[in-house]
Coordinates of C-alpha atoms in Angstrom, one line a residue:
M13 CA -1.4 -51.4 -109.8
I14 CA 1.6 -50.5 -111.9
F15 CA 2.9 -46.9 -111.3
G16 CA 3.8 -45.8 -114.8
F17 CA 6.4 -43.7 -116.6
G18 CA 8.1 -46.9 -117.6
R19 CA 10.3 -45.4 -120.3
K20 CA 12.1 -42.1 -120.6
P21 CA 13.2 -40.7 -124.0
V22 CA 16.7 -39.5 -124.2
D23 CA 17.9 -37.0 -126.8
N24 CA 20.8 -38.3 -128.9
D25 CA 22.7 -35.3 -130.2
D26 CA 25.0 -37.4 -132.4
D27 CA 22.1 -38.8 -134.4
D28 CA 20.9 -36.7 -137.3
D29 CA 17.6 -38.5 -137.3
D30 CA 14.8 -37.8 -134.9
D31 CA 15.1 -41.2 -133.3
E32 CA 15.2 -41.2 -129.5
E33 CA 16.9 -43.8 -127.3
E34 CA 14.6 -45.0 -124.6
I35 CA 15.7 -45.8 -121.0
E36 CA 13.7 -48.6 -119.4
Y37 CA 12.6 -47.5 -116.0
V38 CA 11.6 -49.8 -113.1
L39 CA 7.9 -50.4 -112.7
F40 CA 6.6 -50.4 -109.1
Q41 CA 3.7 -52.9 -108.8
G42 CA 2.3 -52.5 -105.3
A43 CA 3.2 -52.8 -101.7
T44 CA 3.7 -56.3 -100.3
N45 CA 1.5 -55.4 -97.3
G46 CA -1.5 -54.7 -99.6
V47 CA -1.8 -51.0 -98.7
E48 CA -2.8 -49.0 -101.8
P49 CA -0.8 -45.8 -102.1
D50 CA -2.8 -42.6 -102.5
M51 CA -1.1 -41.2 -105.6
K52 CA -3.7 -38.6 -106.3
G53 CA -3.8 -37.3 -102.7
N54 CA -0.1 -37.0 -102.8
A55 CA 0.2 -35.5 -106.3
K56 CA 2.9 -33.0 -105.3
L57 CA 5.1 -35.8 -103.8
V58 CA 4.6 -37.9 -106.9
Q59 CA 5.6 -35.0 -109.1
A60 CA 8.7 -34.3 -107.0
G61 CA 9.8 -37.8 -106.2
L62 CA 8.5 -40.5 -108.6
I63 CA 10.9 -40.0 -111.5
R64 CA 13.9 -39.4 -109.1
T65 CA 13.0 -42.6 -107.3
K66 CA 12.7 -44.6 -110.6
E67 CA 16.1 -43.2 -111.8
L68 CA 17.9 -44.2 -108.5
V69 CA 16.4 -47.7 -108.3
T70 CA 16.8 -48.4 -112.0
N71 CA 20.4 -47.3 -111.9
A72 CA 21.0 -49.6 -108.9
M73 CA 19.4 -52.6 -110.6
S74 CA 21.3 -52.0 -113.8
R75 CA 24.6 -52.0 -111.7
R76 CA 23.5 -55.2 -109.9
A77 CA 23.4 -53.4 -106.6
E78 CA 21.7 -55.3 -103.8
M79 CA 21.4 -52.2 -101.5
I80 CA 21.1 -48.4 -101.7
R81 CA 21.9 -46.2 -98.7
L82 CA 20.6 -42.6 -98.9
E83 CA 21.4 -40.3 -96.0
P84 CA 21.1 -36.6 -95.5
K85 CA 24.4 -34.8 -94.8
G86 CA 24.0 -31.1 -94.3
Q87 CA 22.5 -29.5 -97.4
V88 CA 22.9 -32.6 -99.6
S89 CA 21.7 -36.2 -99.6
V90 CA 24.4 -38.8 -100.4
A91 CA 23.6 -42.1 -102.1
T92 CA 25.8 -45.2 -101.8
M93 CA 25.3 -48.3 -103.8
Y94 CA 26.5 -51.8 -102.6
V95 CA 27.4 -54.3 -105.4
D96 CA 28.2 -57.7 -104.0
G97 CA 28.8 -56.1 -100.6
V98 CA 31.3 -53.5 -101.8
P99 CA 30.2 -49.8 -101.5
F100 CA 30.4 -47.5 -104.5
P101 CA 29.6 -43.8 -104.5
G102 CA 26.3 -42.9 -106.0
A103 CA 24.6 -39.6 -106.6
K104 CA 24.7 -36.5 -104.6
M105 CA 21.5 -34.4 -104.6
P106 CA 19.9 -31.6 -102.8
V107 CA 18.5 -32.7 -99.4
Q108 CA 15.0 -32.0 -100.5
A109 CA 15.4 -34.3 -103.5
G110 CA 16.6 -37.0 -101.1
L111 CA 13.6 -36.4 -98.9
A112 CA 11.3 -36.7 -101.9
I113 CA 12.8 -40.1 -102.8
T114 CA 12.5 -41.3 -99.2
Q115 CA 8.9 -40.3 -98.9
M116 CA 8.0 -41.7 -102.3
L117 CA 9.4 -45.1 -101.5
K118 CA 7.6 -45.0 -98.1
L119 CA 4.4 -44.3 -100.0
L120 CA 4.9 -47.0 -102.5
S121 CA 5.7 -49.5 -99.7
G122 CA 2.6 -48.8 -97.8
L123 CA 4.3 -47.0 -95.0
D124 CA 3.2 -43.8 -93.1
I125 CA 4.7 -40.8 -94.9
K126 CA 3.5 -38.5 -92.1
D127 CA 5.6 -40.2 -89.5
R128 CA 9.3 -39.3 -89.7
T129 CA 10.1 -39.9 -86.0
K130 CA 10.3 -43.7 -85.8
P131 CA 11.8 -46.5 -87.9
Q132 CA 9.6 -48.1 -90.5
S133 CA 9.9 -51.1 -92.7
G134 CA 8.0 -52.2 -95.8
A135 CA 8.5 -53.5 -99.3
V136 CA 7.2 -53.0 -102.8
K137 CA 7.1 -55.3 -105.8
A138 CA 8.9 -54.1 -108.8
Q139 CA 9.9 -55.2 -112.3
L140 CA 12.7 -54.0 -114.7
E141 CA 12.5 -55.5 -118.2
D142 CA 11.7 -59.2 -117.6
T143 CA 13.1 -59.4 -114.1
K144 CA 10.9 -59.2 -111.0
Y145 CA 12.2 -57.8 -107.7
E146 CA 11.2 -57.2 -104.2
V147 CA 12.4 -53.9 -103.0
R148 CA 12.6 -53.7 -99.2
V149 CA 12.5 -50.3 -97.7
D150 CA 13.8 -49.3 -94.2
T151 CA 13.8 -45.8 -92.8
A152 CA 15.1 -44.4 -89.6
P153 CA 15.3 -40.8 -88.2
V154 CA 18.8 -39.3 -87.9
A155 CA 20.0 -37.0 -85.2
T156 CA 20.7 -34.2 -87.6
G157 CA 17.2 -34.2 -89.0
G158 CA 15.5 -36.1 -91.8
E159 CA 15.6 -39.9 -92.3
R160 CA 18.1 -42.5 -93.4
L161 CA 16.9 -44.7 -96.2
I162 CA 18.0 -48.2 -96.8
V163 CA 16.8 -50.0 -99.9
R164 CA 17.4 -53.7 -100.4
I165 CA 16.9 -55.1 -103.9
Q166 CA 16.1 -58.8 -104.2
D167 CA 15.6 -60.7 -107.5
V168 CA 12.7 -62.9 -106.5
K169 CA 14.2 -65.8 -108.5
Q170 CA 17.5 -65.6 -106.7
K171 CA 16.8 -67.0 -103.2
F172 CA 19.6 -67.9 -100.7
E173 CA 17.8 -70.2 -98.4
T174 CA 18.9 -73.7 -99.2
P175 CA 22.4 -75.1 -98.4
D176 CA 23.1 -75.4 -102.1
E177 CA 22.1 -71.8 -102.8
L178 CA 24.3 -70.7 -99.8
G179 CA 27.3 -72.7 -101.1
W180 CA 27.5 -74.9 -98.0
G181 CA 29.6 -78.1 -98.2
E182 CA 28.2 -81.6 -97.4
A183 CA 30.3 -81.8 -94.2
I184 CA 28.3 -78.9 -92.6
R185 CA 25.0 -80.4 -93.6
E186 CA 25.9 -83.7 -92.1
K187 CA 26.8 -82.0 -88.8
I188 CA 23.5 -80.1 -88.7
R189 CA 21.6 -83.3 -89.4
A190 CA 23.5 -85.2 -86.7
L191 CA 22.7 -82.5 -84.1
A192 CA 19.0 -82.3 -85.1
S193 CA 18.6 -86.1 -85.0
Q194 CA 19.1 -85.9 -81.2
K195 CA 15.7 -84.1 -81.0
K196 CA 17.0 -81.9 -78.2
G197 CA 19.3 -79.0 -77.6
I198 CA 19.9 -75.7 -79.4
I199 CA 21.3 -74.8 -82.8
L200 CA 22.0 -71.1 -83.5
A201 CA 22.7 -69.2 -86.7
V202 CA 24.6 -66.1 -85.8
G203 CA 26.5 -63.2 -87.3
P204 CA 26.6 -59.4 -87.5
P205 CA 24.0 -57.3 -89.2
M206 CA 24.0 -57.5 -93.0
S207 CA 25.8 -60.9 -93.0
G208 CA 22.9 -63.0 -94.0
V209 CA 22.0 -64.4 -90.6
S210 CA 18.4 -65.1 -91.5
C211 CA 19.5 -66.8 -94.7
A212 CA 21.8 -69.0 -92.6
A213 CA 19.0 -69.9 -90.2
F214 CA 16.9 -71.0 -93.2
G215 CA 19.9 -72.9 -94.5
V216 CA 20.1 -74.8 -91.2
L217 CA 16.4 -75.6 -91.4
R218 CA 16.7 -76.8 -95.0
S219 CA 19.6 -79.0 -94.0
I220 CA 17.3 -81.2 -91.9
D221 CA 15.3 -83.9 -93.6
A222 CA 11.7 -83.0 -93.2
Y223 CA 10.7 -86.5 -94.1
L224 CA 12.5 -88.0 -91.1
F225 CA 11.6 -85.4 -88.5
N226 CA 8.4 -83.4 -87.6
I227 CA 9.4 -79.8 -88.0
Y228 CA 7.2 -76.9 -86.8
S229 CA 7.8 -73.2 -87.4
L230 CA 6.9 -71.0 -84.5
S231 CA 8.4 -67.9 -86.2
K232 CA 6.1 -65.6 -88.1
N233 CA 8.5 -65.1 -90.9
G234 CA 5.9 -65.0 -93.8
K235 CA 7.7 -67.7 -95.7
D236 CA 6.1 -70.9 -97.0
I237 CA 8.6 -73.6 -96.2
A238 CA 8.0 -77.0 -97.9
H239 CA 7.2 -79.8 -95.4
V240 CA 7.5 -77.4 -92.4
A241 CA 4.1 -76.8 -90.7
E242 CA 3.4 -73.4 -89.1
F243 CA 2.4 -74.1 -85.5
Q244 CA -0.3 -71.7 -84.4
P245 CA -0.3 -70.5 -80.8
E246 CA -3.5 -70.6 -78.7
P247 CA -4.8 -67.1 -77.7
G248 CA -3.1 -66.0 -74.5
D249 CA -0.4 -68.7 -74.5
S250 CA 3.2 -67.8 -73.7
L251 CA 5.9 -69.0 -76.0
T252 CA 6.9 -71.7 -73.4
Q253 CA 3.3 -73.0 -73.5
T254 CA 3.3 -73.0 -77.3
I255 CA 6.6 -74.9 -77.4
G256 CA 5.1 -77.4 -74.9
R257 CA 2.0 -77.9 -77.1
A258 CA 4.3 -78.3 -80.2
I259 CA 6.3 -81.0 -78.4
R260 CA 3.2 -82.8 -77.3
A261 CA 2.2 -82.7 -81.0
E262 CA 5.3 -84.8 -81.7
G263 CA 7.4 -81.9 -82.8
D264 CA 11.1 -82.9 -83.2
V265 CA 12.5 -79.6 -84.4
L266 CA 11.1 -76.2 -83.7
F267 CA 12.1 -73.1 -85.7
L268 CA 11.8 -70.0 -83.4
A269 CA 12.0 -66.2 -83.9
P270 CA 15.4 -64.5 -83.4
C271 CA 16.9 -64.5 -79.9
R272 CA 17.2 -60.9 -78.9
D273 CA 17.0 -60.8 -75.1
A274 CA 17.8 -62.6 -71.9
D275 CA 14.2 -63.8 -71.3
F276 CA 14.2 -65.5 -74.7
A277 CA 17.6 -67.1 -74.1
K278 CA 16.6 -68.4 -70.7
M279 CA 13.4 -69.9 -72.3
M280 CA 15.4 -71.6 -75.0
V281 CA 17.8 -73.2 -72.5
E282 CA 14.9 -74.4 -70.2
D283 CA 12.7 -75.7 -73.0
S284 CA 15.2 -77.5 -75.2
E285 CA 15.2 -80.8 -73.3
D286 CA 12.6 -82.6 -75.5
A287 CA 13.0 -80.9 -78.9
C288 CA 15.7 -79.3 -81.0
L289 CA 15.3 -75.5 -81.1
L290 CA 16.6 -73.5 -84.0
S291 CA 17.0 -69.7 -83.8
E292 CA 19.3 -66.9 -84.8
M293 CA 21.0 -64.0 -83.0
T294 CA 23.2 -61.1 -83.7
A295 CA 26.9 -61.6 -82.8
K296 CA 30.4 -61.0 -84.2
D297 CA 31.1 -64.7 -84.7
C298 CA 30.3 -68.0 -83.2
A299 CA 32.6 -67.5 -80.2
D300 CA 31.1 -64.1 -79.4
A301 CA 27.6 -65.7 -79.7
I302 CA 28.4 -68.4 -77.3
A303 CA 29.7 -65.9 -74.7
R304 CA 26.6 -63.6 -75.2
F305 CA 24.1 -66.4 -75.1
T306 CA 25.7 -67.9 -72.0
Q307 CA 25.5 -64.6 -70.2
M308 CA 21.9 -64.0 -71.3
S309 CA 20.8 -67.5 -70.2
G310 CA 22.2 -66.9 -66.7
D311 CA 23.1 -70.5 -66.3
P312 CA 26.5 -71.5 -67.8
I313 CA 26.2 -75.2 -66.6
L314 CA 22.8 -75.7 -68.2
C315 CA 23.8 -73.6 -71.3
A316 CA 26.8 -75.9 -71.9
E317 CA 24.5 -78.9 -71.7
R318 CA 21.8 -77.5 -74.0
L319 CA 23.7 -75.5 -76.6
H320 CA 24.8 -78.0 -79.3
G321 CA 26.0 -76.1 -82.3
L322 CA 26.4 -72.7 -83.9
I323 CA 26.9 -71.6 -87.5
S324 CA 28.0 -68.3 -88.9
Q325 CA 28.7 -67.1 -92.4
K326 CA 30.7 -64.3 -93.9
L327 CA 29.9 -63.3 -97.5
V328 CA 32.7 -63.2 -100.1
R329 CA 32.6 -62.3 -103.8
L330 CA 32.8 -64.9 -106.5
L331 CA 35.3 -64.5 -109.3
C332 CA 33.6 -63.6 -112.6
P333 CA 33.6 -66.8 -114.7
K334 CA 34.1 -64.9 -117.9
C335 CA 37.1 -62.8 -117.1
K336 CA 39.0 -64.4 -114.2
Q337 CA 42.7 -64.8 -114.8
A338 CA 44.8 -67.9 -114.0
Y339 CA 48.3 -67.6 -112.5
R340 CA 50.9 -70.0 -111.1
P341 CA 51.2 -69.4 -107.4
N342 CA 54.6 -69.1 -105.7
P343 CA 55.4 -72.1 -103.5
K344 CA 56.2 -69.8 -100.6
L345 CA 52.8 -68.2 -100.9
L346 CA 51.1 -71.6 -100.8
Q347 CA 52.9 -72.5 -97.7
K348 CA 52.2 -69.1 -96.0
V349 CA 48.4 -69.3 -96.6
G350 CA 48.1 -73.0 -96.0
L351 CA 47.2 -74.3 -99.5
P352 CA 48.5 -77.7 -100.6
P353 CA 52.0 -77.5 -102.1
E354 CA 50.8 -79.4 -105.2
T355 CA 48.5 -76.5 -106.2
K356 CA 49.5 -75.6 -109.7
V357 CA 47.1 -72.8 -110.6
L358 CA 44.9 -70.2 -108.8
Y359 CA 42.7 -67.5 -110.2
R360 CA 42.3 -63.7 -109.5
A361 CA 40.4 -60.8 -110.9
P362 CA 42.0 -59.0 -113.9
K363 CA 43.4 -55.6 -113.3
P364 CA 42.2 -52.9 -115.7
P365 CA 45.1 -51.1 -117.5
E366 CA 46.4 -47.8 -116.1
E367 CA 45.9 -44.6 -118.1
D368 CA 49.5 -44.5 -119.2
D369 CA 49.4 -48.2 -120.5
E370 CA 49.3 -48.8 -124.2
E371 CA 46.2 -51.0 -123.8
F372 CA 44.2 -48.3 -122.0
E373 CA 42.6 -46.8 -125.1
D374 CA 41.4 -50.2 -126.5
Y375 CA 40.4 -51.5 -123.1
E376 CA 36.8 -52.7 -122.8
P377 CA 35.5 -53.9 -119.5
C378 CA 33.9 -57.4 -119.1
E379 CA 30.3 -57.4 -120.3
K380 CA 29.3 -59.8 -117.5
C381 CA 30.8 -58.1 -114.4
G382 CA 31.4 -54.6 -115.8
G383 CA 35.1 -54.8 -115.2
V384 CA 34.8 -55.5 -111.4
G385 CA 36.2 -59.0 -111.8
Y386 CA 33.7 -60.5 -109.5
F387 CA 30.1 -61.6 -110.0
G388 CA 27.8 -62.6 -107.1
R389 CA 28.6 -63.8 -103.6
T390 CA 28.7 -66.9 -101.6
G391 CA 29.1 -67.7 -97.9
L392 CA 32.2 -68.7 -95.9
V393 CA 30.9 -71.0 -93.1
E394 CA 32.2 -71.2 -89.5
F395 CA 30.8 -74.0 -87.4
I396 CA 31.4 -74.6 -83.7
E397 CA 30.1 -77.8 -82.1
I398 CA 29.8 -78.0 -78.4
T399 CA 32.2 -80.8 -77.6
P400 CA 33.3 -81.8 -74.1
G401 CA 36.2 -79.4 -74.4
M402 CA 33.9 -76.6 -75.3
K403 CA 31.5 -77.4 -72.5
E404 CA 34.3 -77.0 -70.0
I405 CA 35.1 -73.5 -71.3
I406 CA 31.4 -72.5 -71.3
E407 CA 31.0 -73.7 -67.7
N408 CA 34.0 -71.6 -66.7
G409 CA 32.9 -68.3 -68.1
A410 CA 32.7 -68.8 -71.9
D411 CA 35.7 -66.6 -72.8
P412 CA 35.4 -65.9 -76.5
Q413 CA 39.2 -66.2 -77.2
K414 CA 39.4 -69.5 -75.4
I415 CA 36.5 -70.7 -77.5
R416 CA 38.2 -69.7 -80.7
D417 CA 41.5 -71.4 -79.6
Q418 CA 39.6 -74.6 -78.7
A419 CA 37.8 -74.6 -82.0
K420 CA 41.2 -74.2 -83.8
K421 CA 42.7 -77.0 -81.6
E422 CA 39.8 -79.3 -82.5
K423 CA 40.1 -78.3 -86.2
M424 CA 36.5 -77.1 -86.5
Q425 CA 35.6 -75.4 -89.7
S426 CA 36.4 -71.7 -89.7
W427 CA 35.8 -68.8 -92.1
A428 CA 39.5 -69.0 -93.1
S429 CA 39.6 -72.7 -93.8
D430 CA 36.4 -72.5 -95.8
G431 CA 37.7 -69.5 -97.7
L432 CA 40.8 -71.5 -98.7
R433 CA 38.5 -74.3 -99.9
L434 CA 36.8 -71.8 -102.3
V435 CA 40.2 -70.4 -103.4
A436 CA 41.4 -74.0 -104.2
A437 CA 38.1 -74.6 -106.1
H438 CA 38.9 -71.5 -108.2
K439 CA 35.7 -69.8 -107.0
T440 CA 37.2 -66.8 -105.3
S441 CA 40.7 -65.3 -104.9
L442 CA 43.3 -64.8 -102.1
E443 CA 42.9 -61.0 -102.7
E444 CA 39.2 -61.3 -101.9
L445 CA 39.8 -63.2 -98.7
Q446 CA 42.4 -60.5 -97.7
R447 CA 39.7 -57.8 -98.3
V448 CA 37.1 -59.6 -96.3
F449 CA 39.3 -60.4 -93.3
K450 CA 41.0 -57.0 -93.2
P451 CA 40.4 -55.5 -89.8
V452 CA 37.9 -52.7 -89.8

């Protein structure tokens, strides 16, 4: 079902004719969970919230926003839009209008609009002009009353699951393949919330040659992964029993659900002797993940033996290919940041003219990026391999700073080194790296 009001006429006072400009509104095309929304039974909500919801989501899509955050603050609800990870202020509206939008999106996503006391997650299919989207909806109650709404907008054709789509270099893929070829041990994709951890986990999975290894997915992620069979558990079986059956079925690599607690970590360490286990977990970076996973496993010696590699990515914006500006870098700058001295040219985003500049009146922002100077994002990759030196640190307490120092000593790939690779390749700028690495 498509929920209408696709176009809105807009008066044009400057036109003497009766022609009207039409704004194309997003069309919502049904919840992904198959629940049919009761539009007639919620007619008052539809009247109060549907057009507002369409305006907010359409505006976000038009601005290339990948996320909307709508939160009640006193008597108003404040919207923030995130474009390539950078927040921009959105609309402010009466708190009741924000509530109507939240409830409307819950209804369209097949969620329970009567329950405002617990977090809920869902999604609705949508289309704007010729582009199809999946709009993911997450709500959570806030202490001051009402609900916080997070809307994530994903162009269904733009998936970030393969190493190529994630921008990973060949060296990282070779390391992953080498570790998986051992058919034992643990590989973790890690990172903070909103950093693309699940995408990184799928990137690890897609780096492994499914023609050479038997790969089973034990994670109910709802994704159809080519050449990866979904291994069904037997009724009443524990995860350990399911892993054992998958190994007996000649599984070489097993893709698991995220590691969120000590019991899961202990199970991974104990059951990774005869198959390579892939999972993800929340952590600040790879060193923090090693420390936390070691603590959760409760066995530093066995953890050092079974943990083989960790990958983490940090998203950075890509320079707009249409308006990026070349400049000749100062040799001292090259030496300071660690770029080769023979580097002749780098690129950066153009700066729009100030109001008192002569060019200000004639300035027109770039049609592709809207004058931001960046278009899209890619991942900076950190990879830590558990070498003999790393094993010794893990066995002696897994201090995160010692792990970082050892990784630097062994010249393992870091976010910074990968960022400089992208700068040298003219894909991003030094200014963008400075923004990303700036302490919060």
